[in-house]
Amino acid sequence: MLLETDTISQLDIAQIRSDFPILNEVVNGKQLVYFDNAATTQKPRQVLDALAGYYEHTNANIHRGIHHLAEKATAEFEASRRRIQKFMNARLPEEVIFTYGTTDGINLVAQTYGRAFLKEGDEIIISTMEHHSNIVPWQMLCEEKGCVLRIIPINDAGELLMDEYEKMLSEKTKFVSVVHVSNALGTINPVAQIIEKAHAVGAKVLIDGAQASSHIDIDVQALDCDFYAFSLHKLYGPTGVGVLYGKEEVLNAMPPWRGGGEMIKEVTFEKTTFNELPYKFEAGTPNIADVVASKTAVEYLEKLGKEAVADYENYLLEYATDALSSIEGLRIVGTAAEKISVISFFMDGIHHQDIGVLLDQQGIAIRTGHHCTQPLMQRFGIPGTSRASFAVYNTTEEIDRLVSGLLKVKKMLG
Ligand code: PLP
């Protein structure tokens, strides 16, 4: 079937859709429309095959065995690390630490770098639009160490007030941790500028790339960030795998976090010496199968071409913004000049949860609520929004279904 959108993009969207078996699901009698991609993307057949293939032909524990399967599993696991190193242009594979997700990576930095190097009175800067996973670990650290959390404000469009950020920076600033792309608003933040200004006062910087990694080219060397965290499940890969990039010298200076197997060099009851990077931060048996399948996910996205994918998603964003704006009483929250394909909105007099339930009855999956950004919702004076977020397999036909779905909701409850 040729889709209208096939003629717009250089990508073969119908072919791409056929890679994602879940898109054939029927929900409440209708073909599924999946617009909850900012929460997690669906997985292509290639990733599902890589997962099953690992368990069918390779499964063994890594780094320890000398038998055939153990060596094969180790080789596949380390090949994934090198592939992801290339994906984010890290200087060394040792700078790529496998975690369980973005949240895990940020906690690792707060609990190791933060506990070792931050002290009472030091300032940590985050922003108003952070996900809870880039707020709470820093609050916990501040509580323990007596550090001060400072918050970059935003304007009504959902853009950081960079002047205010610059005013906040001083010799007291020891750490800056900001989101690359907001999950609730879609705003793309000027992270290169944020990093440069933070480094000028000697602060280290972590970028939360959970939403950026599938939409934007990530080059950690060009950005010059000290840490970059993301989750593979938002990038067409499996759940339970994240990546924490850290500069080699910074990671080497940090104490380990979780103790156990793999992260040690030698253990006696008197003293333990720790392993080298990256293993120092990878205690215990990791999520081997999902790490291996993550390589396939990255390759899938890169084969499509990140630029072509971004162009197509931007086209969907513009189409949806125009279409949703035509609905009377619907207001879009997050209208930054630079944004990815996320639209948060609310409708006059209709609770976001009712919108979500009634769309679900029509087979349309969106996200409703505070999107793990309660302070951001407080900034806008709202309890939550409805959010549609688009991925490369979505189409304008699906957006048309969303619009007619919302018109139905309005007729029933508006
Ligand atoms: N940061 C942002 C901006 C996110 O959107 C999310 C998840 O939605 C996270 C962090 C946490 O990611 P995870 O749950 O994969 O650890």
XYZ file of C-alpha atoms in Angstrom, residues 87-88 128 158 222 326 332 355 370:
9
model
C 27.045 6.127 17.353
C 27.826 8.879 19.881
C 12.655 23.687 35.091
C 9.144 26.302 26.987
C 32.022 17.945 19.696
C -7.379 23.912 14.042
C -0.400 23.320 22.648
C -8.911 12.303 26.477
C 2.565 14.968 34.216
